[in-house]
Amino acid sequence: MKEYNAMELMICVASRLLEDGSTVGVGTGAPCAAAMLAQKTHAPDLFILFEAGGLAPQLPMMPISVGDSRTFHRAIMATSMGDIMEACQRGMVDYTFLGGAQIDAYGNLNSTVVGPYEKPSVRFPGSGGANDFASFCWRTMVITNHDAKRFVEKVDFLTTPGYLTGPGAREEAGLPRDSGPYRVITDLGVMGFNTETKRMQVESIHPGVTFEMIQRNTGFEIRKAEHIGETDVPSEMELRILREEVDPLGYVINR
Amino acid sequence: MNEPTSGTGPLFTNPSADEARAFYREKSRRLTDKIMSVKDAVTRFVNDGDYLASGGFGTNRISTAVMHEIVRQKKRNLMFAGHTTTHDFQILCAGNRNGEKLLSRVDSAYIVGLEARGLSPQARRVMQSGEVEICEWSNYAMAVRLRAAVMGLPYLPTRCLLGTDTFARSAAKMVECPFTHTRLAAVPALYPDVSAIHVHESDRFGNCRIHGITIADFDLARASKRLIITTERIISNDEIRNRPDATTIPAYCVDAVCEVRYGSYPGNMPGEYFSDERHLKEWLTVERDEQAYDAFLQKYIHGVASFEQYVELCGGKKRIEELRAEELLEKRGKGA
């Protein structure tokens, strides 16, 4: 039995969701590690976009900032934030990977404040490019730890759109048709969204985890998908590349 | 439909295109020598109460020298474009201490955090205290606000913000497309009073070259009423004219040209030096302890006459050489 930690599992699962030749807008940390791992395994032509202007880089190492020099290392173009976000807005970008302090059943994300807006208990950075990516990219994916404080019935502040209030709400608000949350990858399992209700549902459960554990750590009622499986564990090759080439200094996997 | 058709956030600046045209009509287009010190540039072009914007991307190609000088000169009641701002915002927050108020209003798309490095305790103190008025946006919404200004328009429509609390706390308005009848978010043009952008090369008149990603600086330079350039190097006007396709910012946008070697330090400067993660971590750590923070600001900002002295205090040329090797991938970056 191979040894791996929860973060390594999350990154490997996320990486496998990125098809070769697809386009993905990513931030630093776990999303970037997943994209890099995909590029070094099954998806050499994964087209990575960074919001500050890096277009299709060949990452030599993990960037520290989404605007640092690594984000356009051997890229096909060093461009602007407008050019990147407009590629997303006109429908050229398949995936985005985001995080957040809170997420609700419809995949709405909060990265602005916890507590009342006027007198927050914590002020977070705000949207950054998250609202833009989740508005424009076809499919939004989220990597986050799974606990009832994060997975809440109602986010304190809806920074970044998921399915808003349910079926049809994105289109009603004016957001691009057929876009929205796709997968939520946590330390307990992989969640998707019910096509009818647009509510989060469990698609696969990590080894050693039960559905009851997922429900207990989720602050809203969560159901099982029609077909529910056990998450495939990381392969020897994925773990080796992740540890030796993607994140040799352990910035993300040993955090 | 219970969404608001209008954000309730405060609009800090006038989006009028005609007001802006009246200003630009009077702005000099002459190729005059604009070289001066950062100290003089900030004294002349940054006024109390101004709306300020910072180029680059938080810890990448930022005009650190101008941010320090604004804090050193104790400018007051500034409005600020919190657009992909991280270390630059953190520096300005040093002016909101002991009852003094450098920042009074912030358009916020990304503030208080330094990406994966964590949140700035001082920036959080300032932004949670209620002393600063906030309007929420996203990074792209802010970029579109600048683009509207560049185009000489009072607003532009976009498909971000829609359906969210970010919209509800912004100053955007919902509009219907006259052609397709879909909903769009109209965002008001942003014409900053003054901006600071750090570049790789500039001539004496302010014709500038930027290498690498431009983030929103192409638009920021054109949208700003006054613009302070800090540059790694001064080059001749002949060099500019020999390769006009390499110019990113034309001189008629620029009011001051300040030669500041290593001017993005401790930020990253593409092709020149990587970010100094050790020093950035020191900022984040020292802000936790009010007394240590006071001493730190005294040592690095208030107690020095110029940015050059600050770089010296941080290890000078030797440290820069290490960061240059990291930037050029001559050794694997150790980071923090």
Coordinates of C-alpha atoms in Angstrom, one line a residue:
Chain A
M1 CA 0.0 0.0 0.0
K2 CA 1.4 3.3 -1.1
E3 CA 1.6 6.1 1.5
Y4 CA 0.2 9.5 0.6
N5 CA -1.4 12.4 2.4
A6 CA -4.8 14.0 1.9
M7 CA -3.3 16.9 -0.1
E8 CA -1.5 14.6 -2.5
L9 CA -4.6 12.6 -3.1
M10 CA -6.6 15.8 -3.8
I11 CA -4.0 17.0 -6.2
C12 CA -3.9 13.7 -8.1
V13 CA -7.6 13.5 -8.3
A14 CA -7.8 17.1 -9.6
S15 CA -5.1 16.5 -12.1
R16 CA -6.9 13.5 -13.7
L17 CA -9.9 15.7 -14.4
L18 CA -7.9 17.9 -16.8
E19 CA -7.9 16.4 -20.3
D20 CA -5.0 16.9 -22.7
G21 CA -5.6 19.9 -24.9
S22 CA -8.1 21.5 -22.6
T23 CA -7.7 25.0 -21.2
V24 CA -7.6 25.8 -17.5
G25 CA -7.4 29.1 -15.5
V26 CA -5.5 28.4 -12.2
G27 CA -4.4 30.1 -9.1
T28 CA -1.3 29.3 -7.0
G29 CA -1.2 26.4 -4.5
A30 CA -3.0 23.1 -5.0
P31 CA -4.7 24.1 -8.3
C32 CA -1.4 24.9 -9.9
A33 CA 0.2 21.7 -8.6
A34 CA -2.7 19.7 -10.2
A35 CA -2.3 21.5 -13.5
M36 CA 1.5 20.9 -13.4
L37 CA 1.1 17.3 -12.6
A38 CA -1.4 16.8 -15.4
Q39 CA 1.1 18.5 -17.8
K40 CA 3.8 16.1 -16.7
T41 CA 1.6 13.0 -16.9
H42 CA -1.4 12.5 -19.2
A43 CA -1.9 16.0 -20.5
P44 CA 1.4 17.4 -22.0
D45 CA -0.6 19.9 -24.1
L46 CA -2.7 21.2 -21.1
F47 CA -3.1 24.9 -21.8
I48 CA -2.7 26.8 -18.6
L49 CA -3.8 30.4 -18.2
F50 CA -2.8 32.7 -15.3
E51 CA -4.9 35.8 -14.6
A52 CA -2.0 38.2 -14.7
G53 CA -1.2 37.4 -18.3
G54 CA 0.7 34.1 -18.5
L55 CA -0.6 32.2 -21.5
A56 CA 0.3 28.5 -21.9
P57 CA 3.5 28.4 -19.9
Q58 CA 5.7 25.3 -19.5
L59 CA 6.1 25.7 -15.7
P60 CA 9.7 25.1 -14.5
M61 CA 8.5 25.0 -10.9
M62 CA 5.5 26.1 -8.8
P63 CA 4.9 29.8 -9.0
I64 CA 4.6 31.7 -5.7
S65 CA 2.3 34.4 -7.2
V66 CA -0.1 34.1 -10.2
G67 CA 1.8 37.0 -11.6
D68 CA 5.5 35.9 -11.0
S69 CA 8.0 35.1 -13.8
R70 CA 7.3 31.4 -13.7
T71 CA 3.7 32.0 -14.9
F72 CA 5.0 32.9 -18.3
H73 CA 8.1 30.8 -18.5
R74 CA 8.4 29.4 -22.0
A75 CA 4.8 30.6 -22.5
I76 CA 3.3 31.2 -26.0
M77 CA 2.5 34.8 -24.9
A78 CA 3.1 37.2 -22.0
T79 CA -0.1 39.2 -22.2
S80 CA -2.5 41.2 -20.0
M81 CA -5.2 40.4 -17.5
G82 CA -7.8 41.7 -19.9
D83 CA -6.6 39.4 -22.7
I84 CA -6.8 36.3 -20.3
M85 CA -10.2 37.1 -18.8
E86 CA -11.6 38.0 -22.3
A87 CA -10.6 34.6 -23.6
C88 CA -12.6 33.2 -20.7
Q89 CA -15.5 35.6 -21.3
R90 CA -15.8 34.6 -25.0
G91 CA -15.9 30.9 -24.1
M92 CA -12.3 29.7 -24.9
V93 CA -11.6 28.4 -21.4
D94 CA -12.8 25.0 -20.3
Y95 CA -12.0 24.8 -16.6
T96 CA -11.0 26.9 -13.6
F97 CA -9.8 25.8 -10.2
L98 CA -10.7 27.9 -7.2
G99 CA -10.7 27.9 -3.4
G100 CA -12.6 29.8 -0.7
A101 CA -13.3 30.2 2.9
Q102 CA -16.9 29.0 2.5
I103 CA -18.9 27.0 -0.1
D104 CA -22.6 26.3 -0.1
A105 CA -24.8 23.5 -1.7
Y106 CA -24.9 25.4 -5.0
G107 CA -21.2 25.8 -5.2
N108 CA -21.3 29.5 -4.4
L109 CA -18.0 30.7 -2.8
N110 CA -17.0 33.2 -0.2
S111 CA -13.6 34.8 -0.1
T112 CA -14.5 38.3 1.1
V113 CA -15.7 38.3 4.8
V114 CA -16.7 36.0 7.6
G115 CA -19.3 37.6 9.8
P116 CA -21.4 40.6 9.0
Y117 CA -20.1 42.7 6.1
E118 CA -20.1 46.0 8.0
K119 CA -18.2 44.5 11.0
P120 CA -16.5 41.3 9.8
S121 CA -14.8 39.0 12.1
V122 CA -12.3 38.3 9.3
R123 CA -11.7 40.3 6.2
F124 CA -10.3 38.1 3.4
P125 CA -8.8 39.4 0.1
G126 CA -12.0 39.4 -1.8
S127 CA -12.8 38.2 -5.3
G128 CA -9.4 38.7 -7.0
G129 CA -10.0 37.0 -10.3
A130 CA -12.3 34.3 -8.8
N131 CA -15.6 35.9 -9.6
D132 CA -14.4 36.5 -13.2
F133 CA -13.1 32.9 -13.7
A134 CA -16.2 31.3 -12.2
S135 CA -18.5 33.6 -14.2
F136 CA -16.8 32.9 -17.6
C137 CA -15.1 29.5 -17.6
W138 CA -17.3 26.5 -18.7
R139 CA -16.6 24.4 -15.6
T140 CA -15.6 25.5 -12.2
M141 CA -13.7 23.1 -9.9
V142 CA -12.9 23.7 -6.3
I143 CA -10.2 22.1 -4.1
T144 CA -10.7 22.6 -0.4
N145 CA -10.6 20.8 3.0
H146 CA -14.0 19.4 4.0
D147 CA -15.5 20.5 7.3
A148 CA -18.9 21.9 8.4
K149 CA -17.4 25.4 8.9
R150 CA -16.5 25.6 5.2
F151 CA -19.4 23.7 3.8
V152 CA -22.3 25.9 4.9
E153 CA -26.0 26.2 4.2
K154 CA -25.5 29.9 3.3
V155 CA -22.3 31.7 2.6
D156 CA -21.8 34.8 4.7
F157 CA -20.9 36.7 1.5
L158 CA -21.5 35.4 -2.1
T159 CA -18.2 36.5 -3.6
T160 CA -18.1 34.1 -6.6
P161 CA -21.0 32.5 -8.4
G162 CA -21.9 28.9 -8.3
Y163 CA -25.4 28.0 -9.3
L164 CA -26.6 30.9 -7.1
T165 CA -30.1 29.9 -5.9
G166 CA -30.6 26.8 -8.1
P167 CA -31.7 25.8 -11.6
G168 CA -31.8 28.6 -14.1
A169 CA -30.5 31.2 -11.7
R170 CA -27.2 31.8 -13.5
E171 CA -28.8 32.3 -16.8
E172 CA -31.5 34.6 -15.2
A173 CA -28.7 36.7 -13.7
G174 CA -27.1 37.1 -17.1
L175 CA -24.2 34.7 -16.6
P176 CA -23.0 32.6 -19.6
R177 CA -25.3 29.7 -20.5
D178 CA -24.3 26.2 -19.6
S179 CA -21.5 27.3 -17.3
G180 CA -21.1 26.6 -13.6
P181 CA -19.6 24.4 -10.8
Y182 CA -18.5 20.9 -11.9
R183 CA -16.4 19.2 -9.2
V184 CA -15.5 19.9 -5.6
I185 CA -12.4 17.9 -4.5
T186 CA -11.9 17.6 -0.8
D187 CA -9.9 15.5 1.7
L188 CA -13.0 13.2 2.1
G189 CA -14.3 12.8 -1.5
V190 CA -15.2 14.2 -4.8
M191 CA -18.5 16.0 -5.2
G192 CA -20.4 16.9 -8.3
F193 CA -23.7 18.7 -8.9
N194 CA -27.1 17.2 -9.6
T195 CA -28.2 18.1 -13.1
E196 CA -31.8 18.7 -12.0
T197 CA -31.5 20.5 -8.7
K198 CA -28.0 21.9 -9.1
R199 CA -27.2 20.9 -5.5
M200 CA -23.9 19.3 -4.5
Q201 CA -23.8 15.5 -4.4
V202 CA -21.2 12.9 -3.6
E203 CA -19.7 11.3 -6.7
S204 CA -16.8 9.3 -5.0
I205 CA -15.6 8.6 -1.6
H206 CA -11.9 8.5 -0.7
P207 CA -10.6 5.2 0.8
G208 CA -11.2 4.9 4.5
V209 CA -14.0 7.5 4.4
T210 CA -17.7 6.8 4.8
F211 CA -20.7 8.7 3.4
E212 CA -21.8 9.4 7.0
M213 CA -18.4 11.2 7.6
I214 CA -19.0 13.4 4.6
Q215 CA -22.5 14.2 5.7
R216 CA -21.3 15.0 9.2
N217 CA -18.7 17.4 7.9
T218 CA -21.1 19.2 5.6
G219 CA -23.4 21.9 6.9
F220 CA -26.2 21.2 4.4
E221 CA -28.0 18.1 3.3
I222 CA -25.9 16.3 0.8
R223 CA -27.1 13.3 -1.3
K224 CA -25.3 10.5 -3.2
A225 CA -25.0 10.6 -6.9
E226 CA -26.8 7.8 -8.8
H227 CA -23.5 6.0 -9.3
I228 CA -21.1 6.4 -6.4
G229 CA -17.6 4.9 -6.3
E230 CA -14.4 4.8 -4.3
T231 CA -11.8 7.4 -5.4
D232 CA -8.8 5.9 -7.2
V233 CA -5.7 6.3 -5.1
P234 CA -2.6 8.0 -6.5
S235 CA -0.3 5.9 -8.6
E236 CA 3.4 5.4 -7.8
M237 CA 4.2 7.5 -10.9
E238 CA 1.9 10.3 -9.9
L239 CA 3.3 10.5 -6.4
R240 CA 6.9 10.4 -7.7
I241 CA 6.4 13.2 -10.2
L242 CA 4.4 15.2 -7.7
R243 CA 7.1 15.0 -5.0
E244 CA 10.2 15.1 -7.2
E245 CA 9.2 17.5 -10.0
V246 CA 6.1 19.4 -9.2
D247 CA 6.6 20.4 -5.5
P248 CA 10.1 19.2 -4.5
L249 CA 10.2 21.8 -1.7
G250 CA 6.8 20.7 -0.3
Y251 CA 5.2 24.1 -0.5
V252 CA 1.7 22.6 -1.1
I253 CA 1.9 18.9 -0.3
N254 CA 3.6 19.2 3.1
R255 CA 1.7 22.3 4.2
Chain B
M1 CA -35.9 38.4 -9.2
N2 CA -34.6 39.6 -5.9
E3 CA -31.3 40.7 -7.1
P4 CA -30.6 44.4 -6.9
T5 CA -30.3 46.2 -10.3
S6 CA -27.8 48.6 -8.7
G7 CA -24.9 47.9 -6.5
T8 CA -25.0 49.8 -3.2
G9 CA -21.3 50.4 -2.9
P10 CA -19.9 53.9 -3.0
L11 CA -18.6 55.3 -6.3
F12 CA -15.5 57.2 -5.4
T13 CA -14.6 58.9 -8.7
N14 CA -16.4 60.7 -11.5
P15 CA -16.8 58.5 -14.6
S16 CA -17.7 61.4 -16.8
A17 CA -15.9 61.2 -20.2
D18 CA -16.3 64.9 -20.8
E19 CA -14.7 65.8 -17.5
A20 CA -11.8 63.6 -18.4
R21 CA -11.5 65.1 -21.9
A22 CA -11.4 68.6 -20.3
F23 CA -8.5 67.3 -18.2
Y24 CA -6.7 65.6 -21.1
R25 CA -7.1 68.7 -23.3
E26 CA -4.8 70.6 -20.9
K27 CA -2.3 67.8 -20.3
S28 CA 1.1 68.4 -22.0
R29 CA 2.0 66.3 -25.0
R30 CA 5.5 67.7 -25.3
L31 CA 8.6 65.6 -25.1
T32 CA 10.2 67.3 -22.2
D33 CA 12.8 65.9 -19.8
K34 CA 10.8 64.5 -16.9
I35 CA 13.6 63.0 -14.9
M36 CA 13.4 63.7 -11.2
S37 CA 13.8 62.0 -7.8
V38 CA 11.0 59.8 -6.3
K39 CA 10.8 62.3 -3.5
D40 CA 10.2 65.2 -5.8
A41 CA 7.7 63.2 -7.9
V42 CA 5.6 62.2 -4.9
T43 CA 5.8 65.8 -3.5
R44 CA 4.6 67.2 -6.8
F45 CA 2.1 64.7 -8.1
V46 CA 0.5 62.9 -5.1
N47 CA -1.9 65.2 -3.2
D48 CA -3.8 64.5 -0.1
G49 CA -7.2 63.1 -1.0
D50 CA -6.1 61.8 -4.4
Y51 CA -7.3 58.6 -6.0
L52 CA -4.1 56.4 -6.3
A53 CA -3.4 53.3 -8.3
S54 CA -0.4 51.0 -8.3
G55 CA 0.9 49.1 -11.4
G56 CA 2.1 45.5 -11.6
F57 CA 0.6 42.6 -9.6
G58 CA 1.1 42.9 -5.9
T59 CA 4.6 41.4 -5.6
N60 CA 5.5 41.6 -9.2
R61 CA 6.8 44.7 -11.0
I62 CA 5.5 47.1 -8.4
S63 CA 6.7 50.6 -7.8
T64 CA 7.9 49.9 -4.2
A65 CA 9.9 53.1 -4.1
V66 CA 6.8 55.3 -4.7
M67 CA 4.7 53.4 -2.1
H68 CA 7.5 53.9 0.5
E69 CA 7.8 57.6 -0.3
I70 CA 4.0 58.1 0.0
V71 CA 4.2 56.6 3.5
R72 CA 7.3 58.6 4.3
Q73 CA 5.7 61.8 3.3
K74 CA 2.6 61.0 5.3
K75 CA 0.1 61.6 2.6
R76 CA -3.5 61.7 3.9
N77 CA -7.0 60.5 3.0
L78 CA -6.0 58.7 -0.3
M79 CA -8.4 56.7 -2.3
F80 CA -6.9 53.5 -3.7
A81 CA -7.5 51.0 -6.5
G82 CA -7.2 47.7 -4.7
H83 CA -6.8 45.8 -7.9
T84 CA -4.5 42.8 -7.6
T85 CA -2.7 44.6 -4.8
T86 CA -0.7 42.6 -2.2
H87 CA 2.6 44.0 -0.9
D88 CA 1.9 47.4 -2.4
F89 CA -1.3 47.6 -0.4
Q90 CA 0.5 46.2 2.7
I91 CA 3.0 49.1 2.5
L92 CA 0.3 51.8 2.2
C93 CA -1.5 50.3 5.3
A94 CA 1.6 51.3 7.3
G95 CA 0.2 54.9 7.0
N96 CA -3.0 54.0 8.9
R97 CA -1.4 53.9 12.3
N98 CA -1.7 55.9 15.6
G99 CA -4.8 57.7 14.5
E100 CA -3.3 58.8 11.2
K101 CA -5.1 57.9 8.0
L102 CA -3.3 57.4 4.7
L103 CA -6.0 55.3 3.2
S104 CA -9.6 56.4 3.6
R105 CA -11.4 54.7 0.6
V106 CA -10.6 51.5 -1.2
D107 CA -12.0 49.9 -4.3
S108 CA -11.4 46.3 -3.4
A109 CA -10.9 43.5 -5.8
Y110 CA -7.9 41.8 -4.0
I111 CA -6.5 43.4 -0.8
V112 CA -5.1 42.3 2.6
G113 CA -3.6 39.0 1.2
L114 CA -0.3 38.1 -0.2
E115 CA -1.6 35.1 -2.2
A116 CA -0.2 31.8 -0.9
R117 CA 2.0 33.7 1.7
G118 CA -1.0 34.5 3.8
L119 CA -2.9 37.6 5.1
S120 CA -1.2 40.8 6.3
P121 CA -2.1 41.4 9.9
Q122 CA -1.7 45.1 9.5
A123 CA -3.9 45.3 6.4
R124 CA -6.5 43.2 8.2
R125 CA -6.4 45.6 11.2
V126 CA -7.0 48.5 8.9
M127 CA -9.7 46.9 6.8
Q128 CA -11.6 45.4 9.7
S129 CA -11.5 48.6 11.8
G130 CA -14.3 50.3 9.8
E131 CA -12.0 53.4 9.2
V132 CA -11.8 52.7 5.5
E133 CA -14.8 52.9 3.2
I134 CA -14.9 49.9 0.8
C135 CA -16.4 49.2 -2.6
E136 CA -16.2 45.6 -3.8
W137 CA -15.2 44.6 -7.4
S138 CA -13.4 41.7 -9.1
N139 CA -10.0 42.0 -10.7
Y140 CA -11.4 41.9 -14.2
A141 CA -14.2 44.4 -13.3
M142 CA -11.4 46.8 -12.2
A143 CA -9.5 46.2 -15.5
V144 CA -12.7 46.9 -17.5
R145 CA -13.2 50.2 -15.5
L146 CA -9.7 51.2 -16.6
R147 CA -10.4 50.1 -20.2
A148 CA -13.6 52.3 -20.3
A149 CA -11.4 55.3 -19.2
V150 CA -8.8 54.4 -21.9
M151 CA -11.6 54.4 -24.5
G152 CA -12.9 57.7 -23.3
L153 CA -16.2 56.2 -22.3
P154 CA -18.2 56.6 -19.1
Y155 CA -18.8 52.8 -18.6
L156 CA -18.5 49.4 -20.2
P157 CA -20.6 46.3 -19.9
T158 CA -19.3 42.9 -18.7
R159 CA -20.6 39.5 -17.7
C160 CA -18.7 39.2 -14.4
L161 CA -20.1 40.2 -11.0
L162 CA -23.7 39.2 -12.0
G163 CA -25.8 37.4 -9.3
T164 CA -23.4 37.9 -6.4
D165 CA -22.8 39.9 -3.3
T166 CA -19.7 41.3 -5.0
F167 CA -22.1 43.0 -7.4
A168 CA -24.5 44.1 -4.5
R169 CA -21.6 45.8 -2.7
S170 CA -20.1 47.3 -5.9
A171 CA -21.1 50.5 -7.7
A172 CA -22.0 48.6 -10.8
K173 CA -25.4 48.7 -12.3
M174 CA -27.4 46.1 -14.2
V175 CA -28.2 47.0 -17.8
E176 CA -30.0 45.2 -20.6
C177 CA -28.3 44.6 -23.9
P178 CA -30.2 46.7 -26.5
F179 CA -29.4 44.0 -29.1
T180 CA -29.8 40.6 -27.4
H181 CA -31.8 41.7 -24.3
T182 CA -29.5 39.8 -22.0
R183 CA -28.4 41.2 -18.6
L184 CA -25.0 42.8 -18.2
A185 CA -23.1 44.5 -15.4
A186 CA -22.2 48.1 -16.4
V187 CA -19.0 49.2 -14.6
P188 CA -18.1 52.9 -14.4
A189 CA -14.9 54.3 -16.0
L190 CA -12.1 54.8 -13.5
Y191 CA -9.7 57.7 -14.1
P192 CA -7.2 57.6 -11.2
D193 CA -5.7 61.0 -10.2
V194 CA -2.3 59.5 -10.0
S195 CA -0.6 56.1 -10.6
A196 CA 2.9 54.6 -10.1
I197 CA 4.2 52.0 -12.6
H198 CA 7.6 50.4 -12.5
V199 CA 9.1 49.5 -15.9
H200 CA 12.3 48.0 -17.3
E201 CA 13.3 50.9 -19.5
S202 CA 12.3 54.5 -20.1
D203 CA 13.8 57.4 -21.9
R204 CA 14.0 60.9 -20.3
F205 CA 10.6 61.8 -21.7
G206 CA 8.7 58.7 -20.3
N207 CA 8.5 56.4 -23.3
C208 CA 8.6 53.1 -21.6
R209 CA 9.2 49.4 -22.2
I210 CA 7.8 46.6 -20.1
H211 CA 9.1 43.0 -20.6
G212 CA 6.8 40.1 -19.7
I213 CA 3.2 40.3 -18.7
T214 CA 1.6 43.7 -18.7
I215 CA -1.2 42.9 -16.2
A216 CA -3.4 46.0 -16.5
D217 CA -0.6 48.5 -17.0
F218 CA -1.2 49.3 -20.6
D219 CA -4.6 50.6 -19.7
L220 CA -3.7 52.0 -16.2
A221 CA -1.0 54.2 -17.8
R222 CA -3.5 55.7 -20.3
A223 CA -6.4 56.0 -17.8
S224 CA -4.4 57.9 -15.2
K225 CA -4.5 61.7 -15.1
R226 CA -0.9 61.8 -13.7
L227 CA 1.6 59.0 -13.9
I228 CA 4.9 58.5 -12.1
I229 CA 7.2 56.0 -13.8
T230 CA 10.0 54.3 -11.9
T231 CA 12.4 52.5 -14.2
E232 CA 15.3 50.0 -13.8
R233 CA 17.2 51.9 -16.5
I234 CA 17.1 55.1 -18.5
I235 CA 17.7 54.5 -22.2
S236 CA 18.0 57.1 -25.0
N237 CA 15.2 58.4 -27.1
D238 CA 17.1 57.0 -30.2
E239 CA 16.8 53.5 -28.8
I240 CA 13.1 54.0 -28.4
R241 CA 12.7 55.2 -31.9
N242 CA 14.8 52.4 -33.3
R243 CA 12.2 49.9 -32.0
P244 CA 8.9 51.7 -31.7
D245 CA 7.0 48.4 -31.5
A246 CA 8.6 47.7 -28.2
T247 CA 7.1 50.8 -26.5
T248 CA 4.3 50.0 -24.0
I249 CA 3.7 53.4 -22.6
P250 CA 4.1 56.6 -24.6
A251 CA 5.5 59.7 -23.1
Y252 CA 2.4 61.8 -23.3
C253 CA 0.9 59.6 -20.5
V254 CA 3.8 60.3 -18.2
D255 CA 4.6 63.1 -15.7
A256 CA 7.7 61.9 -13.9
V257 CA 10.5 59.5 -14.8
C258 CA 12.5 58.3 -11.8
E259 CA 15.5 56.0 -12.2
V260 CA 15.2 53.4 -9.5
R261 CA 17.4 50.3 -9.9
Y262 CA 15.8 47.3 -8.2
G263 CA 12.7 49.4 -7.8
S264 CA 10.3 46.4 -7.5
Y265 CA 12.3 44.9 -4.6
P266 CA 11.2 42.9 -2.6
G267 CA 8.9 42.1 -5.5
N268 CA 9.8 40.1 -8.6
M269 CA 11.0 42.0 -11.7
P270 CA 10.8 39.7 -14.8
G271 CA 14.2 38.9 -16.2
E272 CA 16.0 41.0 -13.5
Y273 CA 15.4 39.5 -10.0
F274 CA 12.9 37.2 -8.2
S275 CA 10.9 38.2 -5.2
D276 CA 12.7 38.2 -1.8
E277 CA 10.5 35.7 0.1
R278 CA 12.6 36.0 3.2
H279 CA 12.0 39.8 3.5
L280 CA 8.3 39.5 2.6
K281 CA 7.9 36.9 5.3
E282 CA 9.6 39.4 7.7
W283 CA 6.9 41.9 6.9
L284 CA 4.1 39.4 7.6
T285 CA 5.7 38.3 10.9
V286 CA 6.7 41.7 12.3
E287 CA 3.2 43.1 11.7
R288 CA 1.9 40.8 14.4
D289 CA 3.7 42.7 17.1
E290 CA 2.9 46.4 17.2
Q291 CA 6.1 47.5 18.9
A292 CA 8.3 45.4 16.6
Y293 CA 6.3 46.7 13.6
D294 CA 6.9 50.4 14.7
A295 CA 10.7 49.7 14.9
F296 CA 10.6 47.9 11.6
L297 CA 8.9 50.8 9.8
Q298 CA 11.3 53.2 11.5
K299 CA 14.3 51.2 10.3
Y300 CA 13.2 50.6 6.7
I301 CA 10.9 53.5 5.7
H302 CA 10.8 56.5 8.1
G303 CA 14.4 56.3 9.1
V304 CA 15.9 56.2 5.6
A305 CA 16.1 59.1 3.1
S306 CA 15.6 57.0 0.0
F307 CA 14.7 53.6 -1.5
E308 CA 18.4 52.9 -2.3
Q309 CA 19.1 53.0 1.4
Y310 CA 16.3 50.5 2.0
V311 CA 17.8 48.1 -0.5
E312 CA 21.2 48.5 1.1
L313 CA 19.6 47.6 4.5
C314 CA 18.1 44.5 3.0
G315 CA 21.4 43.1 1.8
G316 CA 22.1 45.4 -1.2
K317 CA 23.7 44.2 -4.3
K318 CA 24.7 40.8 -2.8
R319 CA 21.1 40.0 -2.0
I320 CA 20.0 41.2 -5.4
E321 CA 22.6 39.0 -7.1
E322 CA 21.1 36.0 -5.2
L323 CA 17.6 37.0 -6.4
R324 CA 18.9 37.4 -9.9
A325 CA 20.2 33.8 -9.9
E326 CA 16.8 32.6 -8.7
E327 CA 15.0 34.6 -11.4
L328 CA 17.2 33.2 -14.1
L329 CA 16.7 29.7 -12.7
E330 CA 20.5 29.4 -12.1
K331 CA 19.6 27.6 -8.9
R332 CA 16.3 26.4 -7.6
G333 CA 14.5 29.1 -5.7
K334 CA 14.5 28.4 -2.0
G335 CA 11.7 30.9 -1.5
A336 CA 10.5 31.4 2.1

